[in-house]
Tab-separated table of C-alpha atoms in Angstrom:
chain	number	residue	atom	x	y	z
A	1	GLN	CA	0.000	0.000	0.000
A	2	MET	CA	2.894	2.396	0.544
A	3	GLU	CA	3.445	2.495	-3.223
A	4	GLY	CA	-0.207	3.273	-3.876
A	5	LYS	CA	-1.019	-0.282	-4.909
A	6	LEU	CA	-3.254	-2.772	-3.164
A	7	ARG	CA	-3.295	-6.434	-4.042
A	8	VAL	CA	-6.820	-7.840	-4.092
A	9	LYS	CA	-7.125	-11.604	-3.703
A	10	LYS	CA	-10.911	-11.864	-3.855
A	11	PRO	CA	-12.393	-11.535	-7.371
A	12	SER	CA	-15.689	-10.200	-5.986
A	13	LEU	CA	-13.867	-7.178	-4.520
A	14	LYS	CA	-12.247	-6.379	-7.836
A	15	GLU	CA	-15.635	-6.669	-9.556
A	16	LEU	CA	-17.222	-4.304	-7.010
A	17	TYR	CA	-14.341	-1.867	-7.495
A	18	HIS	CA	-14.792	-1.879	-11.269
A	19	THR	CA	-18.560	-1.442	-10.937
A	20	ALA	CA	-18.106	1.521	-8.582
A	21	THR	CA	-15.549	3.233	-10.827
A	22	SER	CA	-17.744	2.642	-13.876
A	23	LEU	CA	-20.756	4.148	-12.093
A	24	SER	CA	-18.685	7.147	-10.985
A	25	LYS	CA	-18.131	8.058	-14.646
A	26	GLU	CA	-21.889	8.343	-15.233
A	27	PHE	CA	-22.141	11.481	-13.090
A	28	ASP	CA	-21.433	14.959	-14.461
A	29	SER	CA	-19.516	15.683	-11.257
A	30	PHE	CA	-18.119	13.009	-8.910
A	31	ARG	CA	-15.942	13.581	-5.842
A	32	VAL	CA	-15.028	11.498	-2.812
A	33	ARG	CA	-14.397	12.672	0.711
A	34	TYR	CA	-13.479	10.826	3.874
A	35	VAL	CA	-15.671	11.503	6.923
A	36	GLU	CA	-15.174	10.353	10.479
A	37	ALA	CA	-17.334	7.427	11.585
A	38	SER	CA	-19.188	9.781	13.947
A	39	LEU	CA	-20.548	11.632	10.889
A	40	ASN	CA	-21.501	8.394	9.156
A	41	LYS	CA	-23.699	6.969	11.920
A	42	ARG	CA	-26.918	6.975	9.880
A	43	ALA	CA	-25.473	4.745	7.127
A	44	LEU	CA	-23.919	2.423	9.723
A	45	GLU	CA	-27.230	2.098	11.576
A	46	LEU	CA	-28.941	1.187	8.303
A	47	ALA	CA	-26.307	-1.497	7.621
A	48	LYS	CA	-26.907	-2.889	11.111
A	49	THR	CA	-30.660	-2.820	10.459
A	50	ALA	CA	-30.167	-4.968	7.355
A	51	MET	CA	-28.201	-7.530	9.352
A	52	THR	CA	-30.583	-7.473	12.317
A	53	ILE	CA	-33.764	-7.877	10.300
A	54	HIS	CA	-32.369	-10.716	8.254
A	55	ASP	CA	-30.830	-12.381	11.285
A	56	GLY	CA	-34.378	-12.998	12.527
A	57	ILE	CA	-34.129	-10.559	15.433
A	58	SER	CA	-36.686	-8.133	14.013
A	59	SER	CA	-39.082	-8.134	11.106
A	60	GLU	CA	-40.420	-4.587	11.185
A	61	ARG	CA	-40.167	-2.336	8.170
A	62	THR	CA	-40.765	1.359	8.542
A	63	SER	CA	-41.401	2.387	4.981
A	64	THR	CA	-43.299	1.691	1.817
A	65	ALA	CA	-41.409	4.210	-0.316
A	66	GLU	CA	-40.569	3.155	-3.842
A	67	THR	CA	-36.986	2.280	-4.604
A	68	PRO	CA	-35.133	1.356	-7.767
A	69	THR	CA	-35.082	-2.371	-8.438
A	70	SER	CA	-32.345	-4.533	-9.865
A	71	PRO	CA	-31.724	-8.242	-10.371
A	72	ASP	CA	-30.942	-10.274	-7.265
A	73	GLU	CA	-28.462	-13.163	-7.201
A	74	GLU	CA	-30.928	-15.502	-8.962
A	75	GLY	CA	-31.647	-12.880	-11.623
A	76	GLU	CA	-35.084	-11.935	-10.281
A	77	THR	CA	-36.029	-8.317	-9.842
A	78	THR	CA	-37.198	-7.482	-6.352
A	79	ASN	CA	-38.425	-4.406	-4.560
A	80	ASN	CA	-38.439	-5.143	-0.866
A	81	ALA	CA	-40.438	-2.095	0.237
A	82	GLY	CA	-42.902	-3.386	2.805
A	83	ASP	CA	-42.200	-7.013	1.819
A	84	ASN	CA	-40.892	-9.305	4.539
A	85	SER	CA	-40.670	-12.416	2.367
A	86	HIS	CA	-36.921	-12.251	1.620
A	87	HIS	CA	-35.525	-12.448	5.160
A	88	ASN	CA	-32.749	-14.924	4.416
A	89	THR	CA	-32.067	-14.143	0.768
A	90	PRO	CA	-29.522	-11.511	-0.209
A	91	SER	CA	-31.151	-8.669	-2.101
A	92	ALA	CA	-29.707	-6.493	-4.816
A	93	SER	CA	-32.407	-3.910	-4.128
A	94	PRO	CA	-32.076	-1.846	-1.005
A	95	THR	CA	-35.001	-1.657	1.341
A	96	PRO	CA	-36.014	2.000	1.528
A	97	ASP	CA	-35.949	3.551	4.951
A	98	ALA	CA	-37.141	7.095	4.301
A	99	ALA	CA	-40.915	7.146	3.931
A	100	SER	CA	-41.224	10.545	2.302
A	101	TYR	CA	-39.032	10.586	-0.804
A	102	ASP	CA	-40.248	13.234	-3.248
A	103	PRO	CA	-39.067	12.565	-6.827
A	104	ASN	CA	-39.391	16.290	-7.587
A	105	SER	CA	-36.776	17.108	-4.946
A	106	ILE	CA	-33.868	16.119	-7.230
A	107	SER	CA	-32.473	18.894	-9.417
A	108	PRO	CA	-29.740	18.195	-11.996
A	109	GLU	CA	-28.003	21.474	-11.121
A	110	LYS	CA	-27.648	20.678	-7.421
A	111	THR	CA	-24.951	18.649	-5.709
A	112	TYR	CA	-25.924	15.765	-3.443
A	113	VAL	CA	-24.030	13.814	-0.815
A	114	LEU	CA	-24.090	10.022	-0.685
A	115	ARG	CA	-22.931	8.452	2.565
A	116	PHE	CA	-22.468	4.699	2.665
A	117	ASP	CA	-21.342	2.036	5.089
A	118	GLY	CA	-21.295	-1.717	5.414
A	119	GLY	CA	-20.509	-4.330	7.952
A	120	SER	CA	-19.993	-8.040	8.426
A	121	ARG	CA	-20.471	-10.114	11.559
A	122	GLY	CA	-17.664	-12.634	11.406
A	123	ASN	CA	-15.735	-11.200	8.442
A	124	PRO	CA	-16.755	-13.100	6.399
A	125	GLY	CA	-20.194	-13.507	7.819
A	126	LEU	CA	-23.678	-12.036	7.968
A	127	ALA	CA	-23.444	-8.719	6.122
A	128	GLY	CA	-25.436	-5.610	5.356
A	129	ALA	CA	-25.002	-2.186	3.803
A	130	GLY	CA	-26.580	1.207	4.369
A	131	MET	CA	-26.761	4.249	2.171
A	132	VAL	CA	-28.145	7.777	2.627
A	133	LEU	CA	-28.618	10.580	0.090
A	134	TYR	CA	-28.499	14.153	1.412
A	135	ASP	CA	-29.046	17.590	-0.081
A	136	ALA	CA	-25.554	19.144	0.021
A	137	GLU	CA	-26.916	22.658	0.584
A	138	ASP	CA	-29.137	22.165	3.624
A	139	GLY	CA	-28.089	18.686	4.795
A	140	SER	CA	-31.608	17.284	4.629
A	141	GLU	CA	-31.995	13.555	4.081
A	142	LEU	CA	-33.676	12.842	0.753
A	143	TRP	CA	-33.486	9.053	0.570
A	144	SER	CA	-32.019	6.180	2.527
A	145	GLY	CA	-31.970	2.418	2.290
A	146	TYR	CA	-30.384	-0.733	3.595
A	147	GLN	CA	-29.433	-3.978	1.915
A	148	TYR	CA	-28.969	-7.490	3.250
A	149	LEU	CA	-25.961	-9.082	1.536
A	150	GLY	CA	-25.968	-12.679	2.771
A	151	THR	CA	-23.940	-14.718	5.217
A	152	ARG	CA	-20.522	-14.981	3.557
A	153	LYS	CA	-19.413	-11.434	2.808
A	154	THR	CA	-16.400	-9.592	4.167
A	155	ASN	CA	-16.498	-6.121	5.645
A	156	ASN	CA	-14.849	-4.667	2.519
A	157	GLU	CA	-17.429	-6.382	0.281
A	158	ALA	CA	-20.206	-4.912	2.433
A	159	GLU	CA	-18.668	-1.427	2.251
A	160	TYR	CA	-18.261	-1.620	-1.531
A	161	SER	CA	-21.820	-2.967	-1.904
A	162	GLY	CA	-23.149	0.039	0.006
A	163	LEU	CA	-21.223	2.354	-2.297
A	164	VAL	CA	-22.310	0.593	-5.505
A	165	THR	CA	-25.964	0.365	-4.517
A	166	GLY	CA	-25.986	3.971	-3.328
A	167	LEU	CA	-24.525	5.145	-6.636
A	168	GLN	CA	-27.037	3.083	-8.609
A	169	CYS	CA	-29.924	4.542	-6.612
A	170	ALA	CA	-28.609	8.099	-6.932
A	171	LEU	CA	-28.373	7.714	-10.709
A	172	SER	CA	-31.867	6.241	-10.929
A	173	LEU	CA	-33.214	9.185	-8.906
A	174	GLY	CA	-31.712	11.625	-11.409
A	175	VAL	CA	-28.681	12.824	-9.447
A	176	GLU	CA	-25.960	14.188	-11.752
A	177	ARG	CA	-23.595	15.851	-9.269
A	178	ILE	CA	-22.469	13.857	-6.242
A	179	VAL	CA	-19.986	13.868	-3.392
A	180	VAL	CA	-19.456	10.391	-1.973
A	181	GLN	CA	-18.597	10.302	1.723
A	182	GLY	CA	-17.626	7.314	3.804
A	183	ASP	CA	-15.424	6.257	6.684
A	184	SER	CA	-13.441	3.628	4.745
A	185	GLN	CA	-10.232	5.340	3.656
A	186	LEU	CA	-9.203	2.212	1.766
A	187	ILE	CA	-12.270	2.172	-0.481
A	188	LEU	CA	-12.352	5.925	-0.994
A	189	ARG	CA	-8.667	6.002	-1.941
A	190	GLN	CA	-9.197	3.145	-4.379
A	191	ILE	CA	-12.155	4.898	-6.018
A	192	ASP	CA	-10.242	8.198	-6.115
A	193	GLY	CA	-7.277	6.493	-7.791
A	194	VAL	CA	-4.817	7.038	-4.922
A	195	TYR	CA	-4.536	3.262	-4.439
A	196	LYS	CA	-4.420	1.077	-7.521
A	197	VAL	CA	-6.227	-2.258	-7.377
A	198	LYS	CA	-4.165	-5.227	-8.585
A	199	SER	CA	-5.090	-8.892	-8.661
């Protein structure tokens, strides 16, 4: 790492990296910024919610807001809003957490902040990701979601999944200018090109 290179042994991490960098190029403006974990609590709590709900501890959902859908691991498209039927199946669609998303609140001229986080119990183990979209001007939360990732993901895979899913959702909501913030210096430096990913 001292030379700005990071050897990645797990192919899934390299794939997530390439997906994230590809998505970053779809924005008119894309920047990354490290934030302390204390400023990223909301995304972390959402990641923990994903793990807790799918671990069978809780089955409450707080929202029925619409969210973008994408194929899950079996190729099916799912939208988990208000649907408790996928407790033990990883989902490629985040479960929305903010009940009052207004599609008219996104303006192409404005800059938005995406905060993401992920975690794994066991590393690898039960994993989840959380993502939150904020208005950069007033700091208001516009959208948030969490995603259950399965039982054999590492912490880095969970972090990258939160980033990728957050970027996909931001694009589908019409965001064109984004600042990505997270508390994983490793992932942010990889996405920013400071660390090169090698296999």
